[in-house]
Amino acid sequence: MTEHVLITGASGCVGHYVAEELAGRPEYQVHLLVRSPAKLKLDPALLKQVNIIQADLGDFARYEHLLPELDFVVNLAAAWGDPKMTHQVNVAYPLALYDRLNPERCRRIIHFSTASILDRNNQLLPEANTIGTDYIRTKYQCYQQLAQVRLADRVTTVFPTLILGGGKDKPYSHVCSGLPALIKWFNLIQWVRVDGSFHFIHAHDIATIVHQLLKTSTVEPLLVLGNPSITINECIEQATEYLGRKVPWTYELTLARARQLVKWLPISMAPWDDFCMGYRHFRYNAVNAATFGLPVVAGTVEEVLGMYGSQP
């Protein structure tokens, strides 16, 4: 039996990888919901195997006929910038979509959020709601309300950490698009040491995990996606070694020094930015591709620099 999958936000970086992962499999009929089909860079051979729906997430009339037949929904659609649109796409529309699904057919909803709304114990981080950006705050608010949707027991919320990905046939993630510019500053960065840590994960691995979640009957309702955490200093040191640099001494940029530097420089910091500066360690109980017995792409700093260090 063919299983019908709706992927929203398919024109984004992760959306391309998820669409590619599922569209090439005969067991799925993939439906891509996109505002601008021209942004899709998928292999033309794969495009022939998918149904493209040109619509906004909230244009339910354009794809209402499809909802009763869906076995799975992978909701990657997201918005930021305009406060009204951000709330609609990140909160109102997903909740309305999930309540329109057929409870006798739909087996799983993969809802994409962001790890920024969680603390180190994978619990909601209150500051994300009170001082977070519009994007972060709306992701927080939507997650709070997911328990109220009709198919709440079939929702798995995934919380990606820093996302890598992109190439000639896919749009770059925000992290990868800024990586070459960051390397240009590395002559300065290599001397600095900062207390902090984070996770990262490649969009390819996110896609393979999504496929695994669709195949698995029992799935945790909350999954943070990220390779094992790495400290900022480890990242700098590994990049220094990869680039063949030698650093005889380093400067410890403590929190107090960083705050003083912000006062001296013409830098405007929002409350959320200031909170992140003090929070420093964005660590979670995370899973990655290896957790599911899958290969890991760009799991080390060296591999990341090898893939994206020189891309435009």
CSV table of C-alpha atoms in Angstrom, one decimal:
chain,number,residue,atom,x,y,z
A,1,MET,CA,0.0,0.0,0.0
A,2,THR,CA,1.4,3.4,-1.0
A,3,GLU,CA,1.8,5.8,2.0
A,4,HIS,CA,1.0,9.4,1.4
A,5,VAL,CA,3.4,12.0,3.0
A,6,LEU,CA,2.9,15.7,3.1
A,7,ILE,CA,6.1,17.8,3.5
A,8,THR,CA,5.7,21.5,4.2
A,9,GLY,CA,8.5,24.0,3.8
A,10,ALA,CA,10.1,21.7,1.2
A,11,SER,CA,12.0,24.5,-0.6
A,12,GLY,CA,14.2,25.1,2.5
A,13,CYS,CA,17.5,23.4,3.2
A,14,VAL,CA,16.2,20.6,5.4
A,15,GLY,CA,13.1,20.3,3.2
A,16,HIS,CA,15.2,19.5,0.2
A,17,TYR,CA,17.0,16.7,2.1
A,18,VAL,CA,13.8,15.2,3.5
A,19,ALA,CA,12.1,15.4,0.1
A,20,GLU,CA,15.1,13.7,-1.6
A,21,GLU,CA,15.2,11.0,1.1
A,22,LEU,CA,11.5,10.1,0.7
A,23,ALA,CA,10.7,10.8,-2.9
A,24,GLY,CA,13.1,8.2,-4.2
A,25,ARG,CA,11.3,5.4,-2.3
A,26,PRO,CA,8.5,3.5,-4.0
A,27,GLU,CA,6.5,3.0,-0.8
A,28,TYR,CA,5.8,6.8,-0.6
A,29,GLN,CA,3.7,9.2,-2.5
A,30,VAL,CA,5.3,12.5,-1.6
A,31,HIS,CA,3.3,15.8,-1.7
A,32,LEU,CA,5.4,19.0,-1.4
A,33,LEU,CA,3.7,22.1,-0.2
A,34,VAL,CA,5.7,25.1,-1.4
A,35,ARG,CA,5.0,28.8,-1.9
A,36,SER,CA,7.5,29.1,-4.8
A,37,PRO,CA,8.1,25.9,-6.8
A,38,ALA,CA,10.8,27.7,-8.7
A,39,LYS,CA,13.0,27.4,-5.5
A,40,LEU,CA,13.0,23.6,-5.6
A,41,LYS,CA,16.4,22.3,-6.8
A,42,LEU,CA,15.5,18.6,-6.6
A,43,ASP,CA,16.7,16.2,-9.3
A,44,PRO,CA,14.2,16.4,-12.2
A,45,ALA,CA,13.8,12.7,-12.0
A,46,LEU,CA,12.6,12.9,-8.4
A,47,LEU,CA,10.3,15.8,-9.2
A,48,LYS,CA,8.4,13.5,-11.6
A,49,GLN,CA,7.6,11.3,-8.6
A,50,VAL,CA,6.2,14.0,-6.3
A,51,ASN,CA,3.0,16.0,-6.3
A,52,ILE,CA,3.8,19.8,-6.0
A,53,ILE,CA,1.2,21.9,-4.3
A,54,GLN,CA,1.8,25.6,-4.7
A,55,ALA,CA,0.3,27.2,-1.6
A,56,ASP,CA,1.0,28.8,1.7
A,57,LEU,CA,0.6,26.6,4.8
A,58,GLY,CA,-2.6,28.4,5.6
A,59,ASP,CA,-4.2,28.0,2.2
A,60,PHE,CA,-6.1,24.9,3.3
A,61,ALA,CA,-8.6,25.2,0.5
A,62,ARG,CA,-5.9,24.4,-2.0
A,63,TYR,CA,-5.0,21.0,-0.4
A,64,GLU,CA,-8.0,20.2,1.8
A,65,HIS,CA,-8.9,17.3,-0.6
A,66,LEU,CA,-5.5,15.6,0.2
A,67,LEU,CA,-5.7,15.7,4.0
A,68,PRO,CA,-8.0,12.7,4.5
A,69,GLU,CA,-5.6,10.5,2.6
A,70,LEU,CA,-2.4,11.5,4.5
A,71,ASP,CA,-0.5,8.8,6.4
A,72,PHE,CA,2.3,11.2,7.5
A,73,VAL,CA,2.9,14.9,7.8
A,74,VAL,CA,6.4,16.4,8.1
A,75,ASN,CA,5.9,20.1,8.9
A,76,LEU,CA,9.1,22.1,8.2
A,77,ALA,CA,7.4,25.3,7.3
A,78,ALA,CA,8.6,28.3,9.4
A,79,ALA,CA,8.5,32.1,9.2
A,80,TRP,CA,10.3,35.0,10.9
A,81,GLY,CA,10.5,38.7,10.3
A,82,ASP,CA,6.9,39.9,10.1
A,83,PRO,CA,5.3,39.3,13.5
A,84,LYS,CA,1.8,38.5,12.2
A,85,MET,CA,3.0,36.1,9.6
A,86,THR,CA,5.5,34.5,12.0
A,87,HIS,CA,2.6,33.7,14.4
A,88,GLN,CA,0.4,32.4,11.7
A,89,VAL,CA,3.0,30.0,10.1
A,90,ASN,CA,4.6,28.9,13.3
A,91,VAL,CA,1.6,28.6,15.6
A,92,ALA,CA,-1.9,29.0,14.1
A,93,TYR,CA,-1.5,27.2,10.8
A,94,PRO,CA,0.2,24.1,12.2
A,95,LEU,CA,-2.4,23.6,14.9
A,96,ALA,CA,-5.2,24.1,12.4
A,97,LEU,CA,-3.5,21.6,9.9
A,98,TYR,CA,-3.1,18.9,12.5
A,99,ASP,CA,-6.8,19.2,13.5
A,100,ARG,CA,-7.8,18.7,9.9
A,101,LEU,CA,-6.1,15.4,9.5
A,102,ASN,CA,-8.0,12.1,9.4
A,103,PRO,CA,-7.6,10.2,12.7
A,104,GLU,CA,-8.4,6.9,11.0
A,105,ARG,CA,-5.6,7.4,8.5
A,106,CYS,CA,-2.8,9.7,9.8
A,107,ARG,CA,-0.2,7.7,11.8
A,108,ARG,CA,2.4,10.3,12.6
A,109,ILE,CA,3.1,14.0,12.5
A,110,ILE,CA,6.7,15.2,12.6
A,111,HIS,CA,6.6,18.7,13.9
A,112,PHE,CA,9.8,20.7,13.5
A,113,SER,CA,10.6,23.2,16.3
A,114,THR,CA,14.0,24.5,17.5
A,115,ALA,CA,16.3,23.4,20.4
A,116,SER,CA,16.5,27.1,21.4
A,117,ILE,CA,13.3,26.8,23.3
A,118,LEU,CA,14.6,24.0,25.6
A,119,ASP,CA,17.0,24.0,28.6
A,120,ARG,CA,19.7,21.5,29.3
A,121,ASN,CA,17.2,18.9,30.6
A,122,ASN,CA,15.1,19.1,27.4
A,123,GLN,CA,12.5,21.1,29.3
A,124,LEU,CA,10.9,24.3,28.1
A,125,LEU,CA,13.2,27.3,28.7
A,126,PRO,CA,11.0,30.2,30.1
A,127,GLU,CA,13.3,32.9,28.7
A,128,ALA,CA,12.6,31.7,25.2
A,129,ASN,CA,9.0,32.8,25.7
A,130,THR,CA,9.6,36.0,27.6
A,131,ILE,CA,12.6,37.5,25.7
A,132,GLY,CA,13.0,35.3,22.7
A,133,THR,CA,12.8,36.5,19.1
A,134,ASP,CA,9.5,36.3,17.4
A,135,TYR,CA,10.6,33.1,15.8
A,136,ILE,CA,11.7,31.5,19.0
A,137,ARG,CA,8.8,32.7,21.0
A,138,THR,CA,6.2,31.4,18.5
A,139,LYS,CA,8.0,28.0,18.4
A,140,TYR,CA,7.7,27.9,22.2
A,141,GLN,CA,4.0,28.8,22.1
A,142,CYS,CA,3.1,26.3,19.4
A,143,TYR,CA,4.9,23.5,21.3
A,144,GLN,CA,2.8,24.4,24.4
A,145,GLN,CA,-0.4,24.0,22.5
A,146,LEU,CA,0.4,20.8,20.6
A,147,ALA,CA,-1.0,18.7,23.5
A,148,GLN,CA,-4.4,20.2,22.6
A,149,VAL,CA,-4.6,19.0,19.0
A,150,ARG,CA,-6.9,16.0,18.2
A,151,LEU,CA,-4.0,13.8,17.2
A,152,ALA,CA,-1.6,14.9,20.0
A,153,ASP,CA,-0.6,11.3,20.7
A,154,ARG,CA,0.8,11.0,17.1
A,155,VAL,CA,2.9,14.1,17.2
A,156,THR,CA,6.7,13.8,17.5
A,157,THR,CA,8.3,17.2,17.9
A,158,VAL,CA,11.9,17.4,16.8
A,159,PHE,CA,14.2,20.1,18.0
A,160,PRO,CA,17.2,20.6,15.6
A,161,THR,CA,20.4,22.2,17.0
A,162,LEU,CA,22.7,24.1,14.6
A,163,ILE,CA,21.9,22.8,11.1
A,164,LEU,CA,24.5,22.2,8.4
A,165,GLY,CA,23.7,21.5,4.8
A,166,GLY,CA,23.4,22.7,1.3
A,167,GLY,CA,25.2,22.5,-2.0
A,168,LYS,CA,24.8,23.1,-5.7
A,169,ASP,CA,21.6,21.2,-5.7
A,170,LYS,CA,20.2,22.4,-2.4
A,171,PRO,CA,20.0,25.8,-0.6
A,172,TYR,CA,22.6,26.3,2.1
A,173,SER,CA,21.6,26.4,5.8
A,174,HIS,CA,22.2,29.7,7.6
A,175,VAL,CA,25.2,28.2,9.4
A,176,CYS,CA,26.9,27.0,6.2
A,177,SER,CA,26.1,30.1,4.2
A,178,GLY,CA,28.0,32.2,6.8
A,179,LEU,CA,30.9,29.8,7.4
A,180,PRO,CA,33.3,31.2,4.7
A,181,ALA,CA,32.9,34.7,6.1
A,182,LEU,CA,33.6,33.3,9.6
A,183,ILE,CA,36.8,31.7,8.3
A,184,LYS,CA,38.0,35.0,7.0
A,185,TRP,CA,37.9,36.3,10.6
A,186,PHE,CA,39.8,33.2,11.8
A,187,ASN,CA,43.1,35.1,12.0
A,188,LEU,CA,41.5,36.9,15.0
A,189,ILE,CA,39.3,34.1,16.3
A,190,GLN,CA,42.1,31.6,16.6
A,191,TRP,CA,43.7,33.5,19.5
A,192,VAL,CA,40.4,33.7,21.5
A,193,ARG,CA,39.1,31.2,24.0
A,194,VAL,CA,35.4,31.3,25.2
A,195,ASP,CA,33.5,29.2,27.7
A,196,GLY,CA,30.5,27.7,25.9
A,197,SER,CA,29.3,24.6,24.0
A,198,PHE,CA,26.8,23.6,21.4
A,199,HIS,CA,25.6,20.8,19.1
A,200,PHE,CA,25.4,20.6,15.4
A,201,ILE,CA,23.9,18.2,12.9
A,202,HIS,CA,23.8,17.9,9.1
A,203,ALA,CA,20.4,18.2,7.2
A,204,HIS,CA,21.2,14.9,5.5
A,205,ASP,CA,21.2,13.2,8.9
A,206,ILE,CA,18.0,14.9,9.9
A,207,ALA,CA,16.3,13.5,6.7
A,208,THR,CA,17.5,10.0,7.4
A,209,ILE,CA,16.2,10.3,11.0
A,210,VAL,CA,12.8,11.5,9.7
A,211,HIS,CA,12.6,8.5,7.5
A,212,GLN,CA,13.5,6.2,10.4
A,213,LEU,CA,10.7,7.8,12.5
A,214,LEU,CA,8.2,7.2,9.8
A,215,LYS,CA,9.1,3.5,9.7
A,216,THR,CA,9.1,3.0,13.5
A,217,SER,CA,5.9,2.2,15.3
A,218,THR,CA,6.9,3.6,18.7
A,219,VAL,CA,8.6,7.0,18.8
A,220,GLU,CA,9.4,9.4,21.6
A,221,PRO,CA,7.3,12.5,21.5
A,222,LEU,CA,10.3,14.8,21.9
A,223,LEU,CA,13.7,14.4,20.2
A,224,VAL,CA,16.5,16.9,20.1
A,225,LEU,CA,18.6,16.4,17.0
A,226,GLY,CA,22.3,17.0,17.4
A,227,ASN,CA,25.7,15.2,17.3
A,228,PRO,CA,27.5,15.1,20.7
A,229,SER,CA,28.1,18.6,22.1
A,230,ILE,CA,31.4,20.3,21.5
A,231,THR,CA,32.9,23.3,23.4
A,232,ILE,CA,33.7,26.5,21.6
A,233,ASN,CA,37.3,26.1,22.5
A,234,GLU,CA,37.4,22.5,21.1
A,235,CYS,CA,35.9,23.9,17.9
A,236,ILE,CA,38.5,26.6,17.6
A,237,GLU,CA,41.4,24.3,18.4
A,238,GLN,CA,40.2,21.7,15.9
A,239,ALA,CA,39.7,24.3,13.2
A,240,THR,CA,43.2,25.7,14.0
A,241,GLU,CA,44.7,22.3,13.5
A,242,TYR,CA,42.8,21.7,10.3
A,243,LEU,CA,43.9,25.0,8.8
A,244,GLY,CA,47.5,24.3,9.8
A,245,ARG,CA,47.8,27.3,12.1
A,246,LYS,CA,50.1,27.5,15.2
A,247,VAL,CA,48.9,29.6,18.1
A,248,PRO,CA,51.6,30.2,20.8
A,249,TRP,CA,49.2,32.0,23.2
A,250,THR,CA,45.5,32.6,23.7
A,251,TYR,CA,43.2,35.2,25.2
A,252,GLU,CA,40.4,34.1,27.6
A,253,LEU,CA,37.3,36.1,26.7
A,254,THR,CA,35.5,35.9,30.0
A,255,LEU,CA,31.8,36.8,30.3
A,256,ALA,CA,32.8,40.1,32.1
A,257,ARG,CA,35.3,41.0,29.4
A,258,ALA,CA,32.7,40.2,26.7
A,259,ARG,CA,30.1,42.4,28.3
A,260,GLN,CA,32.6,45.2,28.6
A,261,LEU,CA,33.6,44.8,24.9
A,262,VAL,CA,29.9,45.2,24.0
A,263,LYS,CA,29.8,48.5,25.9
A,264,TRP,CA,32.9,49.8,24.0
A,265,LEU,CA,31.8,48.7,20.5
A,266,PRO,CA,28.8,50.0,18.6
A,267,ILE,CA,26.9,46.8,19.1
A,268,SER,CA,23.2,46.7,19.9
A,269,MET,CA,22.2,43.6,21.8
A,270,ALA,CA,18.6,42.4,22.2
A,271,PRO,CA,17.6,40.9,25.5
A,272,TRP,CA,17.7,37.4,24.0
A,273,ASP,CA,21.2,38.0,22.7
A,274,ASP,CA,22.3,39.1,26.1
A,275,PHE,CA,20.7,36.0,27.7
A,276,CYS,CA,22.5,33.7,25.3
A,277,MET,CA,25.8,35.4,26.1
A,278,GLY,CA,25.3,34.5,29.7
A,279,TYR,CA,23.7,31.1,29.2
A,280,ARG,CA,26.7,29.9,27.1
A,281,HIS,CA,26.3,26.1,27.2
A,282,PHE,CA,23.5,25.1,24.8
A,283,ARG,CA,23.7,21.4,25.6
A,284,TYR,CA,20.8,18.9,25.4
A,285,ASN,CA,20.0,15.2,25.7
A,286,ALA,CA,20.3,14.8,22.0
A,287,VAL,CA,20.1,12.0,19.4
A,288,ASN,CA,21.8,11.8,16.1
A,289,ALA,CA,22.0,9.5,13.1
A,290,ALA,CA,24.3,7.1,15.0
A,291,THR,CA,21.6,6.7,17.6
A,292,PHE,CA,19.4,4.9,15.0
A,293,GLY,CA,22.3,2.9,13.5
A,294,LEU,CA,22.6,5.3,10.6
A,295,PRO,CA,25.8,6.8,9.1
A,296,VAL,CA,26.7,10.3,10.2
A,297,VAL,CA,27.5,13.1,7.7
A,298,ALA,CA,29.9,15.9,8.8
A,299,GLY,CA,30.1,14.8,12.4
A,300,THR,CA,33.4,16.5,13.1
A,301,VAL,CA,34.8,20.1,12.7
A,302,GLU,CA,37.3,18.8,10.2
A,303,GLU,CA,34.6,17.2,8.1
A,304,VAL,CA,32.5,20.3,8.3
A,305,LEU,CA,35.4,22.6,7.1
A,306,GLY,CA,36.2,20.1,4.4
A,307,MET,CA,32.7,20.3,3.0
A,308,TYR,CA,31.8,23.9,3.5
A,309,GLY,CA,34.9,25.9,4.3
A,310,SER,CA,35.3,27.3,0.8
A,311,GLN,CA,31.8,27.3,-0.6
A,312,PRO,CA,30.3,30.7,-1.7
